[in-house]
């Protein structure tokens, strides 16, 4: 049967994105399933996903989850329920794919560019959006995961202002070969999140942060809309879509978004 579990360690903590990239890169199988430390696969999980993938011919499928908070069963909001088919537009506002509930082809993962190791959080939001651009998502309409929220060690609680990372992911997405309609949706979503971040910073008296978010808004509105499909996802320090939009200022140490990425390195 071979070895069921192999452990691969980095010499230092490089974050969840790098850990997943390493794990998937050494995987010798065509399909990949993930499991977060605070989630539990139910016994039929992998079988259910495999059957859904085989029935739909989808390259990526997910199942439903049972949610718990501090040990008590809770019901997810309607907008948290996993969608299927073309999920790109609904996934812009929030992450609608659970890492522990998904099964995908390794070839698809490699084709869209892996996890972005620059992101200390929301790396899954970033990846699923890139997958949703090129593939429909299948759905196994069964609860095969138990997810326990509210723990202090969860990334969603460790980092404040998670939309900072989502904005970075959205701006990167503008480097992809989007249709005009998709690009407009991405811009609108990024601008909406930046407006909330700006308002929050201004309310708390964080003037430099508010000015930083305003610069992102200005750059997005003035970007070169013809520069698409030319990004180098793993080596570019800045999203290419904004290179011609007066982006010299982003190398400033006080930028509220890029400084958050640097702090996590």
mmCIF file of N, CA and C in Angstrom, residues 46-128:
data_model
loop_
_atom_site.group_PDB
_atom_site.id
_atom_site.type_symbol
_atom_site.label_atom_id
_atom_site.label_comp_id
_atom_site.label_asym_id
_atom_site.label_seq_id
_atom_site.Cartn_x
_atom_site.Cartn_y
_atom_site.Cartn_z
ATOM 1 N N UNK A 46 -13.771 11.764 1.192
ATOM 2 C CA UNK A 46 -13.044 11.625 -0.071
ATOM 3 C C UNK A 46 -13.862 10.852 -1.103
ATOM 4 N N UNK A 47 -14.550 9.815 -0.667
ATOM 5 C CA UNK A 47 -15.388 9.045 -1.590
ATOM 6 C C UNK A 47 -16.476 9.921 -2.201
ATOM 7 N N UNK A 48 -17.097 10.756 -1.369
ATOM 8 C CA UNK A 48 -18.169 11.632 -1.845
ATOM 9 C C UNK A 48 -17.647 12.637 -2.866
ATOM 10 N N UNK A 49 -16.491 13.229 -2.589
ATOM 11 C CA UNK A 49 -15.910 14.189 -3.530
ATOM 12 C C UNK A 49 -15.528 13.512 -4.843
ATOM 13 N N UNK A 50 -14.946 12.329 -4.747
ATOM 14 C CA UNK A 50 -14.540 11.606 -5.953
ATOM 15 C C UNK A 50 -15.760 11.269 -6.816
ATOM 16 N N UNK A 51 -16.835 10.843 -6.194
ATOM 17 C CA UNK A 51 -18.049 10.523 -6.950
ATOM 18 C C UNK A 51 -18.618 11.770 -7.619
ATOM 19 N N UNK A 52 -18.594 12.899 -6.908
ATOM 20 C CA UNK A 52 -19.100 14.147 -7.488
ATOM 21 C C UNK A 52 -18.235 14.603 -8.654
ATOM 22 N N UNK A 53 -16.923 14.445 -8.522
ATOM 23 C CA UNK A 53 -16.022 14.834 -9.601
ATOM 24 C C UNK A 53 -16.228 13.944 -10.818
ATOM 25 N N UNK A 54 -16.372 12.659 -10.597
ATOM 26 C CA UNK A 54 -16.565 11.717 -11.703
ATOM 27 C C UNK A 54 -17.886 11.969 -12.422
ATOM 28 N N UNK A 55 -18.921 12.304 -11.660
ATOM 29 C CA UNK A 55 -20.243 12.515 -12.254
ATOM 30 C C UNK A 55 -20.322 13.811 -13.045
ATOM 31 N N UNK A 56 -19.573 14.821 -12.626
ATOM 32 C CA UNK A 56 -19.690 16.146 -13.246
ATOM 33 C C UNK A 56 -18.580 16.458 -14.240
ATOM 34 N N UNK A 57 -17.517 15.648 -14.238
ATOM 35 C CA UNK A 57 -16.326 15.924 -15.048
ATOM 36 C C UNK A 57 -15.683 17.261 -14.693
ATOM 37 N N UNK A 58 -15.967 17.767 -13.502
ATOM 38 C CA UNK A 58 -15.351 19.011 -13.049
ATOM 39 C C UNK A 58 -13.908 18.752 -12.627
ATOM 40 N N UNK A 59 -13.076 19.770 -12.759
ATOM 41 C CA UNK A 59 -11.685 19.665 -12.336
ATOM 42 C C UNK A 59 -11.500 20.033 -10.873
ATOM 43 N N UNK A 60 -12.541 20.602 -10.273
ATOM 44 C CA UNK A 60 -12.505 20.970 -8.858
ATOM 45 C C UNK A 60 -13.920 20.851 -8.302
ATOM 46 N N UNK A 61 -14.048 20.214 -7.146
ATOM 47 C CA UNK A 61 -15.354 20.051 -6.502
ATOM 48 C C UNK A 61 -15.209 20.343 -5.012
ATOM 49 N N UNK A 62 -16.326 20.688 -4.387
ATOM 50 C CA UNK A 62 -16.329 20.863 -2.940
ATOM 51 C C UNK A 62 -17.617 20.292 -2.367
ATOM 52 N N UNK A 63 -17.599 20.068 -1.050
ATOM 53 C CA UNK A 63 -18.774 19.548 -0.358
ATOM 54 C C UNK A 63 -19.281 20.586 0.633
ATOM 55 N N UNK A 64 -20.357 20.270 1.316
ATOM 56 C CA UNK A 64 -20.896 21.141 2.352
ATOM 57 C C UNK A 64 -20.240 20.807 3.695
ATOM 58 N N UNK A 65 -20.450 21.698 4.681
ATOM 59 C CA UNK A 65 -19.796 21.551 5.981
ATOM 60 C C UNK A 65 -20.816 21.594 7.116
ATOM 61 N N UNK A 66 -20.436 21.010 8.231
ATOM 62 C CA UNK A 66 -21.142 21.219 9.489
ATOM 63 C C UNK A 66 -20.324 22.215 10.301
ATOM 64 N N UNK A 67 -20.955 23.287 10.677
ATOM 65 C CA UNK A 67 -20.249 24.344 11.404
ATOM 66 C C UNK A 67 -20.472 24.230 12.908
ATOM 67 N N UNK A 68 -19.377 24.408 13.641
ATOM 68 C CA UNK A 68 -19.424 24.472 15.094
ATOM 69 C C UNK A 68 -18.665 25.712 15.543
ATOM 70 N N UNK A 69 -19.114 26.307 16.609
ATOM 71 C CA UNK A 69 -18.393 27.426 17.218
ATOM 72 C C UNK A 69 -18.237 27.135 18.704
ATOM 73 N N UNK A 70 -16.977 26.927 19.088
ATOM 74 C CA UNK A 70 -16.666 26.563 20.476
ATOM 75 C C UNK A 70 -17.485 25.356 20.918
ATOM 76 N N UNK A 71 -17.575 24.371 20.005
ATOM 77 C CA UNK A 71 -18.227 23.112 20.329
ATOM 78 C C UNK A 71 -19.722 23.062 20.103
ATOM 79 N N UNK A 72 -20.354 24.182 19.772
ATOM 80 C CA UNK A 72 -21.802 24.212 19.567
ATOM 81 C C UNK A 72 -22.134 24.322 18.080
ATOM 82 N N UNK A 73 -23.103 23.532 17.631
ATOM 83 C CA UNK A 73 -23.510 23.532 16.228
ATOM 84 C C UNK A 73 -24.152 24.875 15.877
ATOM 85 N N UNK A 74 -23.723 25.460 14.773
ATOM 86 C CA UNK A 74 -24.309 26.708 14.280
ATOM 87 C C UNK A 74 -24.646 26.533 12.806
ATOM 88 N N UNK A 75 -25.597 27.317 12.330
ATOM 89 C CA UNK A 75 -26.002 27.253 10.932
ATOM 90 C C UNK A 75 -25.342 28.379 10.147
ATOM 91 N N UNK A 76 -24.713 28.062 9.016
ATOM 92 C CA UNK A 76 -24.109 29.118 8.201
ATOM 93 C C UNK A 76 -25.171 30.013 7.582
ATOM 94 N N UNK A 77 -24.787 31.254 7.302
ATOM 95 C CA UNK A 77 -25.678 32.157 6.586
ATOM 96 C C UNK A 77 -25.893 31.635 5.161
ATOM 97 N N UNK A 78 -26.969 32.057 4.547
ATOM 98 C CA UNK A 78 -27.273 31.610 3.194
ATOM 99 C C UNK A 78 -26.136 31.938 2.234
ATOM 100 N N UNK A 79 -25.510 33.122 2.405
ATOM 101 C CA UNK A 79 -24.457 33.515 1.474
ATOM 102 C C UNK A 79 -23.154 32.752 1.699
ATOM 103 N N UNK A 80 -23.067 31.956 2.773
ATOM 104 C CA UNK A 80 -21.882 31.143 2.996
ATOM 105 C C UNK A 80 -21.992 29.753 2.358
ATOM 106 N N UNK A 81 -23.175 29.380 1.908
ATOM 107 C CA UNK A 81 -23.352 28.053 1.332
ATOM 108 C C UNK A 81 -22.540 27.928 0.049
ATOM 109 N N UNK A 82 -21.869 26.793 -0.155
ATOM 110 C CA UNK A 82 -20.986 26.655 -1.314
ATOM 111 C C UNK A 82 -21.756 26.667 -2.631
ATOM 112 N N UNK A 83 -21.338 27.480 -3.576
ATOM 113 C CA UNK A 83 -21.990 27.521 -4.888
ATOM 114 C C UNK A 83 -21.393 26.472 -5.820
ATOM 115 N N UNK A 84 -21.949 26.362 -6.998
ATOM 116 C CA UNK A 84 -21.398 25.461 -8.007
ATOM 117 C C UNK A 84 -21.496 26.110 -9.375
ATOM 118 N N UNK A 85 -20.788 25.509 -10.341
ATOM 119 C CA UNK A 85 -20.755 26.069 -11.683
ATOM 120 C C UNK A 85 -19.768 27.213 -11.766
ATOM 121 N N UNK A 86 -20.160 28.275 -12.444
ATOM 122 C CA UNK A 86 -19.318 29.469 -12.562
ATOM 123 C C UNK A 86 -19.466 30.278 -11.273
ATOM 124 N N UNK A 87 -18.485 30.184 -10.391
ATOM 125 C CA UNK A 87 -18.595 30.837 -9.085
ATOM 126 C C UNK A 87 -17.748 32.106 -9.004
ATOM 127 N N UNK A 88 -17.209 32.573 -10.126
ATOM 128 C CA UNK A 88 -16.279 33.702 -10.077
ATOM 129 C C UNK A 88 -16.912 34.947 -9.460
ATOM 130 N N UNK A 89 -18.046 35.381 -10.002
ATOM 131 C CA UNK A 89 -18.645 36.630 -9.518
ATOM 132 C C UNK A 89 -19.049 36.558 -8.045
ATOM 133 N N UNK A 90 -19.773 35.519 -7.596
ATOM 134 C CA UNK A 90 -20.140 35.496 -6.178
ATOM 135 C C UNK A 90 -18.953 35.351 -5.236
ATOM 136 N N UNK A 91 -17.824 34.845 -5.732
ATOM 137 C CA UNK A 91 -16.646 34.650 -4.881
ATOM 138 C C UNK A 91 -15.821 35.908 -4.697
ATOM 139 N N UNK A 92 -16.148 36.980 -5.407
ATOM 140 C CA UNK A 92 -15.372 38.211 -5.273
ATOM 141 C C UNK A 92 -15.569 38.852 -3.899
ATOM 142 N N UNK A 93 -16.786 38.867 -3.414
ATOM 143 C CA UNK A 93 -17.075 39.552 -2.147
ATOM 144 C C UNK A 93 -16.471 38.830 -0.961
ATOM 145 N N UNK A 94 -16.512 37.499 -0.969
ATOM 146 C CA UNK A 94 -15.998 36.710 0.150
ATOM 147 C C UNK A 94 -15.595 35.337 -0.354
ATOM 148 N N UNK A 95 -14.776 34.643 0.425
ATOM 149 C CA UNK A 95 -14.334 33.300 0.048
ATOM 150 C C UNK A 95 -15.483 32.321 0.232
ATOM 151 N N UNK A 96 -15.867 31.631 -0.833
ATOM 152 C CA UNK A 96 -16.986 30.699 -0.803
ATOM 153 C C UNK A 96 -16.544 29.255 -0.992
ATOM 154 N N UNK A 97 -15.247 29.013 -0.890
ATOM 155 C CA UNK A 97 -14.700 27.666 -1.015
ATOM 156 C C UNK A 97 -13.913 27.363 0.252
ATOM 157 N N UNK A 98 -14.227 26.260 0.893
ATOM 158 C CA UNK A 98 -13.502 25.842 2.091
ATOM 159 C C UNK A 98 -12.357 24.921 1.696
ATOM 160 N N UNK A 99 -11.159 25.241 2.135
ATOM 161 C CA UNK A 99 -9.988 24.445 1.758
ATOM 162 C C UNK A 99 -10.149 22.978 2.139
ATOM 163 N N UNK A 100 -10.738 22.710 3.298
ATOM 164 C CA UNK A 100 -10.869 21.328 3.764
ATOM 165 C C UNK A 100 -11.964 20.558 3.040
ATOM 166 N N UNK A 101 -12.810 21.253 2.295
ATOM 167 C CA UNK A 101 -13.954 20.619 1.636
ATOM 168 C C UNK A 101 -13.749 20.439 0.142
ATOM 169 N N UNK A 102 -12.540 20.664 -0.341
ATOM 170 C CA UNK A 102 -12.319 20.724 -1.782
ATOM 171 C C UNK A 102 -11.435 19.578 -2.269
ATOM 172 N N UNK A 103 -11.665 19.169 -3.500
ATOM 173 C CA UNK A 103 -10.817 18.211 -4.215
ATOM 174 C C UNK A 103 -10.561 18.795 -5.592
ATOM 175 N N UNK A 104 -9.285 18.872 -6.000
ATOM 176 C CA UNK A 104 -8.985 19.469 -7.300
ATOM 177 C C UNK A 104 -7.855 18.726 -7.993
ATOM 178 N N UNK A 105 -7.799 18.909 -9.309
ATOM 179 C CA UNK A 105 -6.724 18.315 -10.092
ATOM 180 C C UNK A 105 -5.430 19.087 -9.852
ATOM 181 N N UNK A 106 -4.355 18.359 -9.620
ATOM 182 C CA UNK A 106 -3.066 19.014 -9.408
ATOM 183 C C UNK A 106 -2.675 19.836 -10.630
ATOM 184 N N UNK A 107 -3.014 19.360 -11.814
ATOM 185 C CA UNK A 107 -2.677 20.093 -13.039
ATOM 186 C C UNK A 107 -3.361 21.454 -13.075
ATOM 187 N N UNK A 108 -4.587 21.540 -12.577
ATOM 188 C CA UNK A 108 -5.288 22.828 -12.519
ATOM 189 C C UNK A 108 -4.586 23.764 -11.547
ATOM 190 N N UNK A 109 -4.190 23.243 -10.404
ATOM 191 C CA UNK A 109 -3.472 24.030 -9.398
ATOM 192 C C UNK A 109 -2.197 24.620 -9.986
ATOM 193 N N UNK A 110 -1.437 23.816 -10.708
ATOM 194 C CA UNK A 110 -0.194 24.297 -11.311
ATOM 195 C C UNK A 110 -0.490 25.317 -12.410
ATOM 196 N N UNK A 111 -1.556 25.091 -13.162
ATOM 197 C CA UNK A 111 -1.867 25.970 -14.290
ATOM 198 C C UNK A 111 -2.225 27.381 -13.846
ATOM 199 N N UNK A 112 -2.892 27.518 -12.702
ATOM 200 C CA UNK A 112 -3.319 28.852 -12.265
ATOM 201 C C UNK A 112 -2.278 29.551 -11.395
ATOM 202 N N UNK A 113 -1.189 28.847 -11.058
ATOM 203 C CA UNK A 113 -0.089 29.541 -10.398
ATOM 204 C C UNK A 113 0.118 29.279 -8.926
ATOM 205 N N UNK A 114 -0.459 28.220 -8.363
ATOM 206 C CA UNK A 114 -0.236 27.840 -6.965
ATOM 207 C C UNK A 114 -0.723 28.910 -5.984
ATOM 208 N N UNK A 115 -0.490 28.646 -4.696
ATOM 209 C CA UNK A 115 -0.768 29.647 -3.665
ATOM 210 C C UNK A 115 0.279 30.748 -3.736
ATOM 211 N N UNK A 116 -0.129 31.967 -3.457
ATOM 212 C CA UNK A 116 0.798 33.099 -3.442
ATOM 213 C C UNK A 116 1.423 33.199 -2.052
ATOM 214 N N UNK A 117 2.727 32.890 -1.909
ATOM 215 C CA UNK A 117 3.359 32.882 -0.586
ATOM 216 C C UNK A 117 3.506 34.256 0.034
ATOM 217 N N UNK A 118 3.226 35.313 -0.737
ATOM 218 C CA UNK A 118 3.285 36.658 -0.154
ATOM 219 C C UNK A 118 2.114 36.930 0.772
ATOM 220 N N UNK A 119 1.045 36.168 0.633
ATOM 221 C CA UNK A 119 -0.166 36.403 1.416
ATOM 222 C C UNK A 119 -0.122 35.608 2.720
ATOM 223 N N UNK A 120 -0.117 36.276 3.872
ATOM 224 C CA UNK A 120 -0.137 35.563 5.152
ATOM 225 C C UNK A 120 -1.516 35.020 5.495
ATOM 226 N N UNK A 121 -2.541 35.542 4.846
ATOM 227 C CA UNK A 121 -3.926 35.102 5.027
ATOM 228 C C UNK A 121 -4.669 35.390 3.728
ATOM 229 N N UNK A 122 -5.862 34.820 3.589
ATOM 230 C CA UNK A 122 -6.665 34.979 2.357
ATOM 231 C C UNK A 122 -5.974 34.384 1.135
ATOM 232 N N UNK A 123 -4.989 33.524 1.361
ATOM 233 C CA UNK A 123 -4.324 32.859 0.242
ATOM 234 C C UNK A 123 -5.284 31.919 -0.474
ATOM 235 N N UNK A 124 -6.270 31.383 0.256
ATOM 236 C CA UNK A 124 -7.258 30.513 -0.367
ATOM 237 C C UNK A 124 -8.229 31.317 -1.237
ATOM 238 N N UNK A 125 -8.678 32.454 -0.739
ATOM 239 C CA UNK A 125 -9.523 33.371 -1.520
ATOM 240 C C UNK A 125 -8.853 33.701 -2.852
ATOM 241 N N UNK A 126 -7.574 33.992 -2.803
ATOM 242 C CA UNK A 126 -6.795 34.334 -3.993
ATOM 243 C C UNK A 126 -6.738 33.163 -4.972
ATOM 244 N N UNK A 127 -6.459 31.969 -4.470
ATOM 245 C CA UNK A 127 -6.341 30.795 -5.338
ATOM 246 C C UNK A 127 -7.671 30.417 -5.968
ATOM 247 N N UNK A 128 -8.742 30.395 -5.163
ATOM 248 C CA UNK A 128 -10.032 29.960 -5.710
ATOM 249 C C UNK A 128 -10.538 30.921 -6.781
#
